[in-house]
Amino acid sequence: VVHLKSSKFIFAIIFGLLAFSGFSSAEDHTIYVGTEDNPYVFSEPNLVISPGDNVTFVWTLGQPHNVAQVDSATSNAFVANGDIVLKFYSGEPVDGATWILNSTYTQDEGVLYYICEPHAGLQMRGQIVIESRPDLTMELGDFPWLSYLLVFPLIGAIWCFSFRNSPEAHKYIALSTTLFTLVISCIVFSKAGSGSGFRLVEEYEWAPNLGVSLLLGVDGISTPLVLLTGIIGPLTVIFSWHEKEKPALFFSLLLIMQTALYGVFITLDYFVFYIFWEVVLIPMFFLIAIWGGDNRKYASIKFFIYTFTASVIMLVGFMALYFEAGVNSFSMIDIANNSSGFSREFQIWVFAALFIGFAVKIPSVPWHTWLPDAHVQAPTAGSILLAGVMLKMGLYGLMRAALPPLPIGAEAFVPLMVALAIISILYGAVLSLAQTDLKKLVAYSSVSHMGVALLGVATMTELGFAGAVFMMFAHGILSPAMFMVAGVLLHQLGTREIPKLGGIAQKQPTTTGLFVVIFMGSLGVPGMAVFVSELSVFIAFFESHGYLLLLPIFGMVFTAGYHLWALQRAIFGADNEKVDMAKVHEAPWYEMYPMFILIVIAAFFGIFPHYLMDPISTGSYDILDFMGVI
Amino acid sequence: MMDSTVLFLPELILIASILSIPAIYIATNNDKSYSICSNISLFVSLLIVILFWYFPDDVSFDKSSSSYVIYDHFVINDFSQLFKVIFLMSALAVSVISSSYFKEDEPHQAEYYVLLLSSTLGMLVTASANDFLTIFVGIEISAFSSYALVAFRKTDDKSSEAGAKYLLIGAFSSALTLYGISLLYALTGSITFDGVNAFLTGIQNGVIDGDFSELVFISSLFIIAGLGFKIAIVPFHAWAPDVYEGAPTPVTTLLAAASKAMGFVALFKVFIFTLGPFSDEWRLILGILALASMTIGNLAALSQKDIGRMLAYSSIAQAGYILIAFPALTHEAISGAIAHTMVHAFMKGGAFVIVAGVGATGLGYNITSFKGLAQRSQLLALSMTVCLLSLVGLPPLAGFISKFLLFYGVLQVGVGGETWIIALVVAGVLNSALSLYYYLKVIRFMYLYDPEESEEIVFSNSIRYVSLVVIISLVVVIPLFYQDLYSLCEDAATTLFA
């Protein structure tokens, strides 16, 4: 009850702050002559616009400048040295008057200079850079690596299921398939490198009349996620090595799930993207429904309906994009390259439709309620895939499918995104503090961590984007490790309730060592991957929103709190009478190694972040450059 | 002329079969022989329809326009042939599963197959009809046979009750349709579709003087009400749950898959082809009815306990989705509507085949009788799952493809300027999400619960084969070749806009 009230309080504060921070969107650009601080400067002395945009000059009200409006009746723009020069004359100022530089002067690319001489010897200068939006580019691959990513897990799934009567074969098949796809993922990661544009592009026609094709390609945003999907695959299989209930079906579903996840991350066609997006739901539904906990029937249906409802709205948004672009193609590249004519109203509506679809998947407060249910009820392997890879679909989709064609819509949604992100960070952290079920705690901490990533996207800066993608990767490594901790405890003691645990450190020192490192990594200790991403996001957020940063930073205190408190109560502390110490032992190899490998990866990318940051930065820059934000 | 009469061959085969089953009844006492006769005749007609399509030159079937038989009361074109394939396939599936549904000593089996074939014949006539009289006769042939089929189990109270309800409401709706047609006849002096269309176009173009929009409006209202009963849209839907529940399940399969499609065939012909020039008079009405159908259908389905009733309400909702193409009235939207009508026959028919299979083993028709079906038969459970998820419109199943094509066509009109049509599409997708709940309930019972009784239950082979065909077509064939499906539907829609 307490946390509900506090959440309302937080809502109120944040919306209040945002109302003060103010936000202007720029379809028609405005330049103020004279600012509040200095009447002798232009508000935006270095403006970048697209060809054909209008620029309005507005004389600030009540300022003691004596800059007269250009007389629009006379010739007010002339060519000097090959550039168009606007000249303002001194004279009687007209408060609040406007003058519009119309599109005839902004047709061609180039630079417009304008000069204003309020006094003799005092010159106000400014320039307008006219640049057309760059096109998204792509480079065809010479070898169908990306199709392999889709085909092999699927073949593995069928192969696995056909050996359902053999006692052992299916898990070796699943392991070898996932290891093989991991190798291909690494190849894709290194081949794609950190160059600009889409790499390794393949295109197969499916329905040319409608403009649907299987268009595959990766850039700096998607390669880390492809790598992540590859890494998580074999670890899930190893961790479920001793699955006893219908193991063949279990591993087949894991492999189908992996195919669909790869599909989401490498498809560049809205139609096919949507298909993979929804196909992810089916294996996940059955993983929760068949192998889940006691309340699995409720959780699986809630999960399915929640995410399906959101994504059908998203589908309408995709179709609207397709019609408005008018290129008879569902290709994300083609639609984005033809999106310059989208009106502001259209962009806002469509972005809203897409944002609903993505925000539920992220999940952002207030659409997060399916996540704790699904996580708690899912089997450990399901949780690992859900938290590790599936939660990344939302933000990835936002950056890939929604931002490039809808820059104005995105800009209009920045305040909302910031608010939701901050609320997610704080609310998720506060709720984590209150949980007694270890898995539920990790679920709410996911809400909080993904809030940080959403905050990074909402800054609309290169560093923020990079931090967000890095957070997706880092959280994709460390939250599966956290779920493995919960899984180990459940296997040994039959419970994940923190009050029923405690004092088990002495009986399993090595395992406890791993637990501690995982918790530290997840709370953001320097040297582990999560720290890098949090730092980048917070720096970017400070640059864009200033001291509003105090709110998310405040959330970090809770984050450290719930991690350490849970660790202290569940693992260390006095021996708990409720714990049957005879059952406590070191984790078996198939649980130990996955955790160890995840720690190594998290530490590696925490110490050498540039291996990931280089491609991510290029990908982020491409998107922002295309949107015309930088 | 001789050549064109060949185009009437599928119907002739059915008529021959209808006449020969009584003869077989007199000659032999073997119950199996009727179903064999019916299966063979349906299969041969299906084969012939498909062959015509592939070898149009040999039978002088003019693919580019339309071929006429029996003066010009019958028209053979892409539209009619496409729907004949659907009707014959559904009827064949029903005929195949009927033999396993009936007990060995079930009386009156000969009559059953005669009625099944004559109902199919009526549908074929409707698909080919080129004037109001023929379409009315076609609908009535089909409807009268289905009244008797619904009440086929005379000793079963529910079956008799359903038959009586269906007959009364059906007769009432026929009268309404007929009155609407007579008003149009009084106005235009013609009963052929081309004639009425030409007259109405003349009024629109100012060639014919006079303001007849009110008269057209009233007659469209009557026709919407009459045909609305056939396709079961709100508020003319009340009979559907009772009839779907009470009728023998194979008959329900026929009603849900083929009879519904027949209603839409009539609706396409009357509204798109004939009353197209006066679309302003009926667009809004159909839009509102579409919205009401999908919403009320889905809401009512949420709380149903009987699987037949649940699927009946889902059918009402699906009719609502298809109906949103009528206000949009573009070639793309109607192509999408045709695609969804076809795929709906597959998935709803497929679902009812499984219901028949489960019901025939004595498990009953409650949703809870599906408990643990996955442990009893993986194939049937998978097939039911595929059909239900396809009805939701989950990718990559066929239902998603056709629903996508439908919404795609309609949304194009909406984005093009008519914003109220966007609301119909948004309502459609939200309703799809809503419908997920009650479909998932069945899937949950099949996979997550153990069977209530552990006794071994054997499902008949015919049901298993039919459900296998349904799975393959919904999961593999239609999604993979949907470009081809779409061009078939586009060709069919072209004939409507000719």
XYZ file of N, CA, C and O in Angstrom, chain A residues 161 206-212 246 249 271 274-276 278-279 281-282 285-286 289-290 296-298 300-301 304-306 308-310 312-313 315-317 319-320 322-324 328 330 346, chain B residues 375 378 385 389 392-397 400-401 403-405 407-409 411-412 415 422 425-426 429-430 432-434 436-437 440-441 443-444 447-449 479-483 486-487 490:
368
model
N 12.892 -32.426 -32.163
C 11.578 -32.996 -31.865
C 11.450 -34.388 -32.460
O 10.743 -35.242 -31.915
N 9.020 -12.222 -51.622
C 7.970 -13.084 -51.088
C 6.652 -12.741 -51.770
O 6.008 -13.592 -52.357
N 6.241 -11.504 -51.687
C 5.005 -11.094 -52.339
C 5.242 -9.744 -52.998
O 4.945 -8.705 -52.419
N 5.810 -9.741 -54.208
C 6.177 -8.482 -54.845
C 4.994 -7.535 -55.078
O 5.166 -6.328 -55.037
N 3.787 -8.076 -55.277
C 2.627 -7.195 -55.491
C 2.432 -6.252 -54.313
O 2.063 -5.094 -54.482
N 2.612 -6.789 -53.100
C 2.409 -5.984 -51.911
C 3.689 -5.294 -51.477
O 3.669 -4.471 -50.579
N 4.811 -5.649 -52.093
C 6.078 -5.075 -51.662
C 6.626 -5.724 -50.419
O 7.324 -5.082 -49.647
N 6.307 -6.993 -50.213
C 6.857 -7.699 -49.055
C 8.017 -8.557 -49.520
O 7.896 -9.279 -50.501
N 8.960 -33.672 -20.679
C 8.924 -33.468 -22.131
C 10.139 -32.704 -22.634
O 10.011 -31.629 -23.230
N 10.334 -31.495 -26.490
C 9.464 -30.377 -26.839
C 10.034 -29.083 -26.265
O 10.032 -28.034 -26.915
N 6.613 -5.969 -42.535
C 5.688 -7.101 -42.529
C 6.334 -8.316 -41.881
O 5.764 -8.937 -40.975
N 6.965 -7.884 -38.208
C 5.766 -8.126 -37.399
C 5.523 -9.614 -37.226
O 5.148 -10.073 -36.141
N 5.733 -10.383 -38.281
C 5.512 -11.832 -38.177
C 6.435 -12.431 -37.119
O 5.992 -13.139 -36.210
N 7.735 -12.110 -37.188
C 8.659 -12.665 -36.194
C 8.306 -12.172 -34.799
O 8.386 -12.906 -33.823
N 5.477 -11.547 -33.528
C 4.371 -12.293 -32.949
C 4.718 -13.760 -32.751
O 4.240 -14.384 -31.818
N 5.548 -14.297 -33.652
C 5.892 -15.718 -33.518
C 6.630 -15.956 -32.205
O 6.503 -17.023 -31.608
N 5.845 -14.988 -29.449
C 4.878 -15.231 -28.373
C 4.520 -16.701 -28.221
O 4.287 -17.172 -27.110
N 4.427 -17.433 -29.339
C 3.851 -18.773 -29.273
C 4.729 -19.719 -28.449
O 4.253 -20.323 -27.490
N 4.621 -18.654 -24.825
C 3.353 -19.020 -24.179
C 3.403 -20.456 -23.685
O 3.067 -20.753 -22.535
N 3.865 -21.352 -24.545
C 3.875 -22.762 -24.147
C 4.952 -23.036 -23.110
O 4.766 -23.876 -22.232
N 3.319 -21.932 -20.024
C 2.094 -22.660 -19.707
C 2.358 -24.109 -19.330
O 1.632 -24.679 -18.521
N 3.369 -24.739 -19.920
C 3.578 -26.167 -19.651
C 4.605 -26.381 -18.545
O 4.419 -27.214 -17.667
N 0.718 -20.820 -13.511
C 1.185 -20.626 -14.874
C 0.067 -20.361 -15.852
O 0.242 -19.659 -16.835
N -1.131 -20.932 -15.580
C -2.219 -20.779 -16.555
C -2.616 -19.319 -16.675
O -2.813 -18.790 -17.763
N -2.726 -18.663 -15.523
C -3.085 -17.244 -15.515
C -1.977 -16.420 -16.158
O -2.224 -15.599 -17.037
N 0.454 -17.197 -18.248
C 0.732 -17.350 -19.669
C -0.317 -16.621 -20.499
O -0.007 -15.969 -21.486
N -1.582 -16.700 -20.071
C -2.632 -16.041 -20.850
C -2.521 -14.530 -20.738
O -2.671 -13.795 -21.721
N 0.265 -13.412 -23.003
C -0.094 -13.496 -24.420
C -1.017 -12.350 -24.810
O -0.775 -11.614 -25.778
N -2.085 -12.153 -24.038
C -3.085 -11.151 -24.419
C -2.504 -9.746 -24.344
O -2.699 -8.926 -25.240
N -1.751 -9.492 -23.286
C -1.170 -8.166 -23.100
C -0.325 -7.770 -24.302
O -0.504 -6.723 -24.916
N -0.053 -9.229 -27.238
C -0.710 -9.308 -28.542
C -1.544 -8.059 -28.806
O -1.516 -7.494 -29.902
N -2.296 -7.613 -27.792
C -3.120 -6.419 -27.957
C -2.270 -5.238 -28.387
O -2.619 -4.499 -29.307
N -1.130 -5.096 -27.705
C -0.278 -3.958 -28.031
C 0.228 -4.065 -29.456
O 0.270 -3.073 -30.181
N -1.029 -5.572 -32.137
C -1.939 -5.362 -33.273
C -2.119 -3.873 -33.547
O -2.281 -3.467 -34.694
N -2.059 -3.061 -32.480
C -2.142 -1.614 -32.708
C -0.916 -1.158 -33.494
O -1.001 -0.350 -34.411
N 0.631 -2.910 -35.603
C 0.482 -3.333 -36.996
C -0.259 -2.273 -37.804
O 0.095 -1.984 -38.950
N -1.295 -1.680 -37.207
C -2.018 -0.618 -37.909
C -1.064 0.532 -38.214
O -1.090 1.118 -39.306
N -0.177 0.833 -37.250
C 0.822 1.877 -37.476
C 1.732 1.534 -38.644
O 2.014 2.385 -39.490
N 1.016 -0.335 -41.201
C 0.292 -0.208 -42.468
C 0.152 1.258 -42.845
O 0.275 1.625 -44.019
N -0.095 2.112 -41.846
C -0.232 3.544 -42.138
C 1.076 4.077 -42.718
O 1.062 4.849 -43.687
N 3.238 2.424 -44.408
C 3.361 1.874 -45.759
C 2.578 2.719 -46.756
O 3.070 3.081 -47.826
N 1.331 3.049 -46.393
C 0.503 3.805 -47.343
C 1.019 5.226 -47.510
O 1.010 5.772 -48.605
N 1.446 5.831 -46.373
C 1.832 7.238 -46.448
C 3.122 7.394 -47.243
O 3.281 8.368 -47.972
N 5.139 1.416 -52.267
C 4.750 0.028 -52.489
C 5.824 -0.936 -52.005
O 6.226 -1.851 -52.713
N 7.330 -2.665 -48.073
C 7.331 -2.681 -46.619
C 8.749 -2.566 -46.076
O 8.958 -2.685 -44.880
N 0.312 13.286 -38.644
C 0.449 11.870 -39.002
C 1.546 11.216 -38.165
O 1.360 10.132 -37.610
N -3.213 -34.898 -24.904
C -2.709 -36.212 -24.514
C -3.440 -37.326 -25.258
O -2.923 -38.419 -25.408
N -2.364 -35.767 -30.350
C -1.547 -34.583 -30.651
C -2.055 -33.886 -31.895
O -2.127 -32.662 -31.958
N -5.592 -25.934 -32.349
C -4.798 -24.753 -31.991
C -4.543 -23.887 -33.214
O -4.688 -22.661 -33.167
N -5.859 -20.116 -33.433
C -4.906 -19.003 -33.523
C -5.023 -18.306 -34.874
O -4.800 -17.104 -34.992
N -7.754 -15.882 -34.635
C -7.304 -14.650 -33.980
C -6.579 -13.770 -34.985
O -6.671 -12.548 -34.946
N -5.837 -14.418 -35.890
C -5.026 -13.661 -36.834
C -3.602 -13.538 -36.362
O -2.996 -12.488 -36.449
N -3.067 -14.653 -35.843
C -1.700 -14.628 -35.353
C -0.755 -15.006 -36.489
O -0.964 -16.016 -37.140
N 0.276 -14.207 -36.742
C 1.212 -14.597 -37.788
C 1.975 -15.836 -37.359
O 2.140 -16.040 -36.167
N 2.448 -16.630 -38.260
C 2.361 -16.510 -39.708
C 1.220 -17.339 -40.285
O 1.308 -17.750 -41.424
N 0.160 -17.590 -39.533
C -0.887 -18.489 -40.008
C -1.742 -17.808 -41.081
O -1.720 -16.585 -41.232
N -3.899 -14.756 -40.323
C -3.211 -13.465 -40.267
C -3.090 -12.878 -41.663
O -3.363 -11.689 -41.881
N -2.689 -13.721 -42.605
C -2.473 -13.236 -43.966
C -3.762 -12.620 -44.509
O -3.778 -11.495 -45.011
N -6.499 -11.672 -42.885
C -6.955 -10.504 -42.131
C -6.091 -9.306 -42.466
O -6.583 -8.179 -42.563
N -4.806 -9.555 -42.652
C -3.912 -8.469 -43.033
C -4.346 -7.879 -44.370
O -4.452 -6.664 -44.521
N -4.611 -8.753 -45.346
C -5.014 -8.265 -46.668
C -6.301 -7.458 -46.565
O -6.470 -6.426 -47.218
N -7.565 -5.810 -43.807
C -7.347 -4.525 -43.135
C -6.485 -3.604 -43.993
O -6.659 -2.396 -43.997
N -5.548 -4.203 -44.714
C -4.674 -3.454 -45.615
C -5.512 -2.682 -46.638
O -5.356 -1.478 -46.817
N -6.445 -3.419 -47.279
C -7.268 -2.764 -48.296
C -8.143 -1.683 -47.705
O -8.316 -0.608 -48.292
N -7.723 -0.042 -44.803
C -6.964 1.080 -44.233
C -6.475 2.017 -45.330
O -6.357 3.220 -45.113
N -6.238 1.463 -46.497
C -5.792 2.301 -47.610
C -6.816 3.397 -47.883
O -6.461 4.549 -48.119
N -6.616 5.918 -44.863
C -5.492 6.847 -44.933
C -5.696 7.807 -46.094
O -5.279 8.961 -46.049
N -10.865 4.393 -40.746
C -9.745 3.986 -39.881
C -10.289 3.446 -38.562
O -9.792 2.460 -38.028
N -11.098 -0.135 -38.812
C -9.917 -1.015 -38.784
C -9.392 -1.141 -37.361
O -9.066 -2.235 -36.895
N -9.312 -0.005 -36.660
C -8.794 -0.053 -35.287
C -9.706 -0.924 -34.425
O -9.241 -1.761 -33.642
N -8.839 -4.562 -35.176
C -7.645 -5.154 -34.558
C -7.828 -5.289 -33.045
O -7.388 -6.271 -32.456
N -8.513 -4.317 -32.432
C -8.720 -4.450 -30.983
C -9.621 -5.637 -30.681
O -9.412 -6.368 -29.717
N -9.758 -8.308 -32.465
C -8.944 -9.516 -32.634
C -8.230 -9.830 -31.333
O -8.140 -10.986 -30.924
N -7.703 -8.774 -30.709
C -6.997 -8.993 -29.451
C -7.954 -9.507 -28.379
O -7.625 -10.401 -27.612
N -9.162 -8.950 -28.382
C -10.162 -9.384 -27.396
C -10.502 -10.853 -27.604
O -10.630 -11.626 -26.651
N -8.740 -13.157 -28.632
C -7.675 -14.071 -28.220
C -8.028 -14.780 -26.916
O -7.710 -15.942 -26.722
N -8.725 -14.052 -26.025
C -8.987 -14.610 -24.701
C -9.788 -15.903 -24.770
O -9.402 -16.917 -24.194
N -7.880 -18.757 -26.489
C -6.818 -19.301 -25.626
C -7.387 -20.215 -24.552
O -6.743 -21.149 -24.115
N -8.635 -19.927 -24.148
C -9.259 -20.751 -23.118
C -9.341 -22.201 -23.588
O -9.023 -23.125 -22.840
N -7.452 -23.551 -25.961
C -6.091 -24.075 -26.095
C -5.547 -24.479 -24.725
O -4.899 -25.514 -24.571
N -5.878 -23.669 -23.735
C -5.443 -23.975 -22.379
C -6.005 -25.314 -21.914
O -5.301 -26.146 -21.367
N -4.125 -28.279 -23.642
C -2.713 -28.561 -23.370
C -2.364 -28.602 -21.890
O -1.440 -29.290 -21.497
N -3.071 -27.842 -21.080
C -2.596 -27.672 -19.706
C -3.356 -28.533 -18.711
O -3.033 -28.549 -17.545
N -4.405 -29.202 -19.150
C -5.167 -30.009 -18.206
C -5.040 -31.472 -18.577
O -4.773 -31.820 -19.725
N 0.104 -19.411 -46.218
C 1.109 -18.383 -45.924
C 2.240 -18.321 -46.943
O 2.691 -17.248 -47.303
N 2.666 -19.491 -47.414
C 3.814 -19.492 -48.315
C 3.444 -18.955 -49.699
O 4.222 -18.274 -50.345
N 2.219 -19.248 -50.132
C 1.821 -18.842 -51.486
C 0.750 -17.767 -51.440
O -0.158 -17.761 -52.243
N 0.870 -16.860 -50.486
C -0.239 -15.930 -50.349
C -0.281 -14.900 -51.466
O -1.308 -14.326 -51.736
N 0.856 -14.731 -52.120
C 0.837 -13.875 -53.304
C -0.136 -14.433 -54.336
O -0.920 -13.699 -54.933
N -3.680 -14.030 -53.218
C -4.129 -12.651 -53.373
C -4.458 -12.346 -54.828
O -5.433 -11.658 -55.112
N -3.654 -12.886 -55.762
C -3.988 -12.564 -57.156
C -5.285 -13.245 -57.568
O -6.051 -12.667 -58.345
N -7.860 -10.999 -56.269
C -7.915 -9.766 -57.062
C -8.661 -10.006 -58.361
O -9.480 -9.174 -58.775
